[in-house]
Short mmCIF file of C-alpha atoms in Angstrom, two decimals:
data_model
loop_
_atom_site.label_atom_id
_atom_site.label_comp_id
_atom_site.label_asym_id
_atom_site.label_seq_id
_atom_site.Cartn_x
_atom_site.Cartn_y
_atom_site.Cartn_z
CA MET A 1 58.14 9.09 -60.39
CA SER A 2 61.16 9.74 -58.21
CA ASP A 3 61.88 8.11 -54.88
CA ARG A 4 61.41 11.48 -53.22
CA MET A 5 57.87 11.71 -54.55
CA LYS A 6 57.06 8.09 -53.63
CA ASN A 7 58.27 8.68 -50.09
CA GLN A 8 56.25 11.88 -49.79
CA ALA A 9 53.11 10.14 -51.07
CA THR A 10 53.59 7.42 -48.44
CA LYS A 11 54.06 10.04 -45.72
CA ASN A 12 50.92 11.86 -46.87
CA ARG A 13 48.88 8.65 -46.67
CA ASP A 14 50.24 7.93 -43.18
CA ALA A 15 49.39 11.46 -42.08
CA ALA A 16 45.88 11.05 -43.51
CA LYS A 17 45.35 7.96 -41.36
CA VAL A 18 46.38 9.89 -38.24
CA LEU A 19 44.12 12.81 -39.16
CA ARG A 20 41.16 10.46 -39.65
CA THR A 21 41.64 8.96 -36.18
CA ARG A 22 41.56 12.51 -34.80
CA GLY A 23 38.31 13.25 -36.62
CA LYS A 24 39.78 15.64 -39.18
CA ASP A 25 38.29 14.10 -42.31
CA ASP A 26 38.65 17.20 -44.50
CA ALA A 27 42.37 17.50 -43.83
CA ALA A 28 42.79 13.74 -44.36
CA LYS A 29 41.04 14.02 -47.72
CA ARG A 30 43.43 16.82 -48.78
CA MET A 31 46.44 14.71 -47.79
CA GLU A 32 45.12 11.72 -49.74
CA ASP A 33 44.39 13.90 -52.77
CA ARG A 34 47.95 15.23 -52.66
CA ALA A 35 49.32 11.68 -52.43
CA ASP A 36 47.21 10.75 -55.48
CA GLU A 37 48.67 13.70 -57.41
CA LEU A 38 52.20 12.67 -56.52
CA GLU A 39 51.60 9.08 -57.59
CA SER A 40 49.83 10.03 -60.82
CA GLY A 41 52.81 11.82 -62.30
CA ARG A 42 50.97 15.14 -62.68
CA VAL A 43 53.52 16.74 -60.36
CA THR A 44 57.05 17.41 -61.58
CA ASP A 45 59.98 17.07 -59.19
CA CYS A 46 62.21 20.08 -59.84
CA THR A 47 64.29 19.79 -56.68
CA ASP A 48 67.49 18.76 -58.47
CA ALA A 49 67.17 21.49 -61.08
CA VAL A 50 66.58 24.19 -58.47
CA SER A 51 69.45 22.91 -56.34
CA GLY A 52 71.75 23.03 -59.36
CA LEU A 53 70.75 26.61 -60.15
CA ILE A 54 71.38 27.72 -56.57
CA SER A 55 74.78 26.03 -56.53
CA TRP A 56 75.67 27.64 -59.86
CA ALA A 57 74.61 31.09 -58.60
CA PHE A 58 76.71 30.85 -55.43
CA ARG A 59 79.79 29.82 -57.40
CA ARG A 60 79.73 33.06 -59.37
#
């Protein structure tokens, strides 16, 4: 798991805490589920590959 994904999972968990204090349990559950997906490795980080393709395309 990349640092980017770890940081996003942490941010999602923090956001879930805030949502729970505001009484938005459904939204908090979605944020926690997303954080679980990021931490499980089921999500692939393609940011670097996409960035490389865009850079390559603009060089042509």
